[in-house]
XYZ file of C-alpha atoms in Angstrom:
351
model
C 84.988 243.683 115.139
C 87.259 246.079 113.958
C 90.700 246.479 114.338
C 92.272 250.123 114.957
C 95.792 251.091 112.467
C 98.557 249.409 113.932
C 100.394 252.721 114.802
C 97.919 253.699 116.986
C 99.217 255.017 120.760
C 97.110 257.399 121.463
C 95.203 258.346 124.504
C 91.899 256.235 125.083
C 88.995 257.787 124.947
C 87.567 258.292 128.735
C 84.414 255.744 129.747
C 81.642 255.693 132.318
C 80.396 252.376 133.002
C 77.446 252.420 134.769
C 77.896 249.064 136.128
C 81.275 249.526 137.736
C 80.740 251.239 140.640
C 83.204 252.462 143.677
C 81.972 251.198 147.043
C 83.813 252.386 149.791
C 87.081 252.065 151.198
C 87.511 248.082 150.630
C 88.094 249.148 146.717
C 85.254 247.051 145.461
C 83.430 247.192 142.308
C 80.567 245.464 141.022
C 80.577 243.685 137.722
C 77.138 243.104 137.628
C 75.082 245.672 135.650
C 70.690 244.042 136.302
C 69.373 247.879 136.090
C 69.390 247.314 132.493
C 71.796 250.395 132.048
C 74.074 248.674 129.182
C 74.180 251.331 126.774
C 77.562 253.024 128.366
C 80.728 251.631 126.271
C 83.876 250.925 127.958
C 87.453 250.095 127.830
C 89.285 246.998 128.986
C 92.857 245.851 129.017
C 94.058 242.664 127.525
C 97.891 241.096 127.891
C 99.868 238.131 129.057
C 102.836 235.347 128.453
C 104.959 238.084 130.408
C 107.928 238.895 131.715
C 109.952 236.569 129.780
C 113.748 236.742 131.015
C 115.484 239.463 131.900
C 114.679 241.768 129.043
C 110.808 241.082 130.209
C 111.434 242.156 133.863
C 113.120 244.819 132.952
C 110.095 246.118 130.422
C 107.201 244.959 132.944
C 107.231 248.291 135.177
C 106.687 250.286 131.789
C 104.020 248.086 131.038
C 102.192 248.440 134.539
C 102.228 251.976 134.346
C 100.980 252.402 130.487
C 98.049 250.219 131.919
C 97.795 252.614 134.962
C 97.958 255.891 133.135
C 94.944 254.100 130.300
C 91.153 254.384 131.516
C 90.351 251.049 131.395
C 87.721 249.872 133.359
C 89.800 246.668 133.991
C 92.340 244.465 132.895
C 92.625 240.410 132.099
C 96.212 238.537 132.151
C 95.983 235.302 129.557
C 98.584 233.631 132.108
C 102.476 232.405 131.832
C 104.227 233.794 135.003
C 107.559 233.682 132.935
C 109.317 232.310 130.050
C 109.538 228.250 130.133
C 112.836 227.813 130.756
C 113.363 231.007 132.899
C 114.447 229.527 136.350
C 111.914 226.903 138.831
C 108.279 227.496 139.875
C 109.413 228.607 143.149
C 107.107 230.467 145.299
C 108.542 233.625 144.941
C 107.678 233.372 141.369
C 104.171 233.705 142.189
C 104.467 236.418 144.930
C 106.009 238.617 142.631
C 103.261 237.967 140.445
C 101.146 238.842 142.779
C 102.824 241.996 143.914
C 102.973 243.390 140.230
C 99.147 242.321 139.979
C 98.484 244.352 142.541
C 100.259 247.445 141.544
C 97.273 248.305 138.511
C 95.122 250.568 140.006
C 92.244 248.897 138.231
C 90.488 245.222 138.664
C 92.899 242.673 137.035
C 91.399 239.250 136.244
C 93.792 236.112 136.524
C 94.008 232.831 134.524
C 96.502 230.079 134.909
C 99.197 229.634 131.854
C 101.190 226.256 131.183
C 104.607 227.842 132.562
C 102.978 228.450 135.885
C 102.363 224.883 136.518
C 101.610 222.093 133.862
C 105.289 222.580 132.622
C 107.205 222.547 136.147
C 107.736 219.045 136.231
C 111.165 219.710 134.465
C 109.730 220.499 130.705
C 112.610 223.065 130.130
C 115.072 220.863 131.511
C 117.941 222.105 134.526
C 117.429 225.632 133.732
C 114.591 224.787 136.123
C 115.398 222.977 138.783
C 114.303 222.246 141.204
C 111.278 221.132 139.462
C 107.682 221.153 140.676
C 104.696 218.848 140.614
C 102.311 220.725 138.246
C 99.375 219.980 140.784
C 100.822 221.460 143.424
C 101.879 224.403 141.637
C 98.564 224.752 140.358
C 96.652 224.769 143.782
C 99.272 227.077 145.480
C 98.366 229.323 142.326
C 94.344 229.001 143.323
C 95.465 229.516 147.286
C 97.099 232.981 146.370
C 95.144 234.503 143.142
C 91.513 232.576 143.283
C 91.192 232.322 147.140
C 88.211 234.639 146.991
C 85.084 236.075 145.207
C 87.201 238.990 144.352
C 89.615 240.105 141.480
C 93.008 240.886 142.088
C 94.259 244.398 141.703
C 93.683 247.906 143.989
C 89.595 247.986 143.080
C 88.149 244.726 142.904
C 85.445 243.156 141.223
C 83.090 240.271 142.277
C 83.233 237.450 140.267
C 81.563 234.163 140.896
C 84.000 231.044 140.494
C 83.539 227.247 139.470
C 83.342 224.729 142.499
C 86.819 222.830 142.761
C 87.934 225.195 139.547
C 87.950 228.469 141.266
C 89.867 230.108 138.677
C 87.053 229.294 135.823
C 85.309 232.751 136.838
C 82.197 234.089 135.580
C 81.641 238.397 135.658
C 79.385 240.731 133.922
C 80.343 244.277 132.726
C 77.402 245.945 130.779
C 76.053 244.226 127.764
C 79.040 241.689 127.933
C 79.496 238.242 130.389
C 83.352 237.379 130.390
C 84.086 233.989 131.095
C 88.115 232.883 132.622
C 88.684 229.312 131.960
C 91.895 226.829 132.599
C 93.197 225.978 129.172
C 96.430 225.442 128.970
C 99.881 225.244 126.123
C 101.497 222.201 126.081
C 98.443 220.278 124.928
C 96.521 221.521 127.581
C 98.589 218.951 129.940
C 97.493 216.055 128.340
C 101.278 214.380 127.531
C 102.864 211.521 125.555
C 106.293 210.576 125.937
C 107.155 211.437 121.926
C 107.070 215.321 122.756
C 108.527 215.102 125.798
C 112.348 214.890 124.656
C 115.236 217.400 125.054
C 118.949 217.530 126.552
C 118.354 217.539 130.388
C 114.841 216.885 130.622
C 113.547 214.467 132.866
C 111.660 210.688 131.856
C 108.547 210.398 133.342
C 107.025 207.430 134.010
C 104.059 205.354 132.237
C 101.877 206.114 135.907
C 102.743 209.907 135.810
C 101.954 210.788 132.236
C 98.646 208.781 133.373
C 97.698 211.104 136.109
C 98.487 214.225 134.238
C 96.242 212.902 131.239
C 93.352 212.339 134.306
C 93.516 216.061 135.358
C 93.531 216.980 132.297
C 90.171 215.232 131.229
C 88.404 216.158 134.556
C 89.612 219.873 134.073
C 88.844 219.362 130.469
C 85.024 218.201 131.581
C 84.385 221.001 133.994
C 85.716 223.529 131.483
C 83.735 222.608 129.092
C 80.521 222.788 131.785
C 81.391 226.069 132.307
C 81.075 227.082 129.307
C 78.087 225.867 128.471
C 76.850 227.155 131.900
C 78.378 230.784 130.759
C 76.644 230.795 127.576
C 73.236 229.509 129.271
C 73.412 232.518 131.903
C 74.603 235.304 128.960
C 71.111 234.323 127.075
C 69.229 234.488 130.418
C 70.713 238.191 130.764
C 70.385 239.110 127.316
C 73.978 239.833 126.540
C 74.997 241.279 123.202
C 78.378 239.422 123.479
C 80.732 236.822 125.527
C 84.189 237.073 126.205
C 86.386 233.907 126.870
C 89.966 234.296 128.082
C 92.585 231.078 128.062
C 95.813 230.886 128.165
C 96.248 228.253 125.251
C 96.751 228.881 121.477
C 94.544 226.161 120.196
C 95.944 225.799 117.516
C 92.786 225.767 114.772
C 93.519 224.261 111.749
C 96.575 223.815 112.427
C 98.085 226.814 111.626
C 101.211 226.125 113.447
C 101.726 222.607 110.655
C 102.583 220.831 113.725
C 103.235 217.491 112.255
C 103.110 215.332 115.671
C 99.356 215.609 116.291
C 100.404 214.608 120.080
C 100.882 218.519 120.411
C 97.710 219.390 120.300
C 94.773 216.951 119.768
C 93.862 217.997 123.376
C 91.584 221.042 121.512
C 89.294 219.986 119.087
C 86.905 219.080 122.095
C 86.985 222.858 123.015
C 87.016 224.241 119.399
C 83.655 222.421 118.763
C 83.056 223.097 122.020
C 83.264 227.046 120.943
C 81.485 226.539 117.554
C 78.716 225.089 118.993
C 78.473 227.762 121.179
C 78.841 230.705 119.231
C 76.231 229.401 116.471
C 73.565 229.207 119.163
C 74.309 232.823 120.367
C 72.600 235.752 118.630
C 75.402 238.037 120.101
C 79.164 238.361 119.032
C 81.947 236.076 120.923
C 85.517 236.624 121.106
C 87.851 234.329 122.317
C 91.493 235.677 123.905
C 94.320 233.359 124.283
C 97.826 233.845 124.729
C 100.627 231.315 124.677
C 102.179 231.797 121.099
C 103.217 235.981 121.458
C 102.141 236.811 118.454
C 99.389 239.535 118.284
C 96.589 238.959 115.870
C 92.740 239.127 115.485
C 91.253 236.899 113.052
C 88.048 234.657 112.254
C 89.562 231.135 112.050
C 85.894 229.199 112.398
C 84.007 228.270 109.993
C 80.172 227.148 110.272
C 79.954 223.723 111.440
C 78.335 222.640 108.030
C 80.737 223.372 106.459
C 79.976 226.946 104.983
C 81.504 230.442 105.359
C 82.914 231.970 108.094
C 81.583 231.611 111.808
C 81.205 236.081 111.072
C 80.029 236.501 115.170
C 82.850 234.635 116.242
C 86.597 236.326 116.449
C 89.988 234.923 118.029
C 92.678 237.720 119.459
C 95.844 236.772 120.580
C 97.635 238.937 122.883
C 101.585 240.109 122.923
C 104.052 238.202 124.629
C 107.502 237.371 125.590
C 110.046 240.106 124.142
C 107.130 241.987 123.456
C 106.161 243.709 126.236
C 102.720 245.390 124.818
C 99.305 244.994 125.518
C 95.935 245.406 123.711
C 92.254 247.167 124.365
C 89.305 246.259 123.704
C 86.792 248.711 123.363
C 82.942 247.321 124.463
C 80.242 249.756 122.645
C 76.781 248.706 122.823
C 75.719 250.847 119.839
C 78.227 249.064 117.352
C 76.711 246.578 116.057
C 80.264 244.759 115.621
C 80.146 245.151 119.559
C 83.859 244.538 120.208
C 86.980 247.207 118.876
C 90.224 246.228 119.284
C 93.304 248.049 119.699
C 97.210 247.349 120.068
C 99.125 249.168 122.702
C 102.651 249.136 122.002
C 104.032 250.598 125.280
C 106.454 253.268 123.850
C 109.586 252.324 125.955
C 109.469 248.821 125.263
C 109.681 249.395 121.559
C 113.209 249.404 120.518
């Protein structure tokens, strides 16, 4: 993969995908390219963990429309509806979500982040009251973004979603299968009471950490089958590369030094999970996270014997919070790298 200069803003270069196609009225596209036609590269639009407070809102419309103006032949949002301390899960929170969603002209795929609903039990203490059971918040999320077979945004794409996990999604854009999955910050919802401590912030109980630490294994299981089930059906349809997009920083080799492993020993499972993966795939895989808004590409596997560097296998993290950018991946099927990617610092939200 290779990674454009930094000062980069330029205009992208304009795409024809053969495999998106305009059907009609209903704004539908088809993200599933079986005429064999993958030799067309492409643009797509990457960004997340946004707006945060009321700098964020204020940047967000500049945002939209950089996206708009771009030729991207869609978008993907790494999740977190809004900074974690930035007022309650309320309702409204997601249907201005949704309305902004729906202002890119262009497909826009959708995954969960922790401060839409793992953390609206009261995490952030009063700031966010009232609070929310993270459940709840979690299936009004797949009532109003995952309801259907389609993407959100003006055109649409199909996608084809995970029984009971509707917004683990599964789509195809030339010689590429994108996979959404529900991993999430905050240890991926698996809690202990020993990180859950702050001025304001709610106890809970021995049962409740219990039955957040059961979703999170049965989401945990059926992430992990879809996958595996993503990988399966990119060999089947000879795909030169697989995208994953999360929400959660995973936190490999603990690069943050947290020194309470109760912060994240929810994600070896999944980094193995990845590594496996990726060493059984002839193609290149890139996985894009959010949740720590700080923009990087790197290659933080190694080979599972303990050699070199896992070289088909790259991690990009998108922008976030007070910085209201986004990035681009370019897809060309010639490169043998596959993937290019590109920061897009939005020019009014750089002061």
């Amino acid at each position: 993969m290779r990674l454009k200069d930094l000062g980069t803003i330029g205009t992208l270069t304009s795409i024809c995908v053969a495999a998106a196609i305009v059907v009609g009225a209903g704004h539908k596209m088809s993200a599933n390219n079986d005429d064999g036609r993958d030799g067309d590269s492409y643009t797509i639009g990457l960004f997340g963990d946004m707006p945060y407070n009321a700098l964020g809102r204020s940047q967000y419309p500049a945002l939209l429309t950089d996206i708009n103006r771009s030729d991207v032949a869609f978008s993907a949002y790494d999740g977190d509806l809004k900074a974690g301390g930035d007022g309650p899960c309320s309702n409204s929170l997601y249907d201005t979500a949704l309305a902004n969603f729906n202002s890119l002209k262009r497909p826009l795929i959708v995954v969960p982040g922790d401060n839409d609903w793992t953390d609206c039990w009261g995490r952030y203490g009063p700031s966010t009251l009232p609070y929310s059971d993270p459940e709840d918040r979690l299936n009004f999320e797949r009532n109003l973004f995952f309801a259907t077979d389609r993407t959100l945004g003006q055109h649409t794409l199909k996608v084809t979603r995970q029984d009971q996990y509707p917004e683990n999604q599964r789509w195809r854009l030339g010689p590429v299968v994108y996979l959404g999955l529900n991993v999430q910050g905050s240890n991926d919802n698996f809690p202990y009471h020993d990180t859950e401590t702050g001025v304001g912030v709610p106890v809970r109980s021995d049962a409740e950490i219990q039955r957040q630490r059961n979703e999170e294994m049965a989401r945990k299981a059926a992430d992990l089958e879809w996958l595996s089930e993503g990988f399966q059906y990119a060999k089947r349809v000879h795909a030169k590369g697989v995208m994953i997009i999360w929400q959660a920083d995973p936190n490999f080799n603990n690069e943050q030094h947290a020194a309470n492993p109760h912060d994240f020993d929810a994600y070896p499972e999944y980094i193995d999970a990845l590594r496996t993966e990726t060493e059984e795939f002839s193609g290149q895989v890139v996985l894009v996270h959010g949740d720590s808004h700080y923009f990087k590409v790197d290659k933080p596997l190694n080979h599972t014997t303990g050699g070199g560097v896992l070289g088909n296998f790259t991690r990009v993290e998108t922008f976030g919070a007070r910085n209201t950018h986004w990035v681009t991946a370019r897809i060309d099927p010639n490169d043998p790298n596959l993937f290019e990617f590109e920061p897009r610092i939005v020019p009014a939200n750089a002061e």
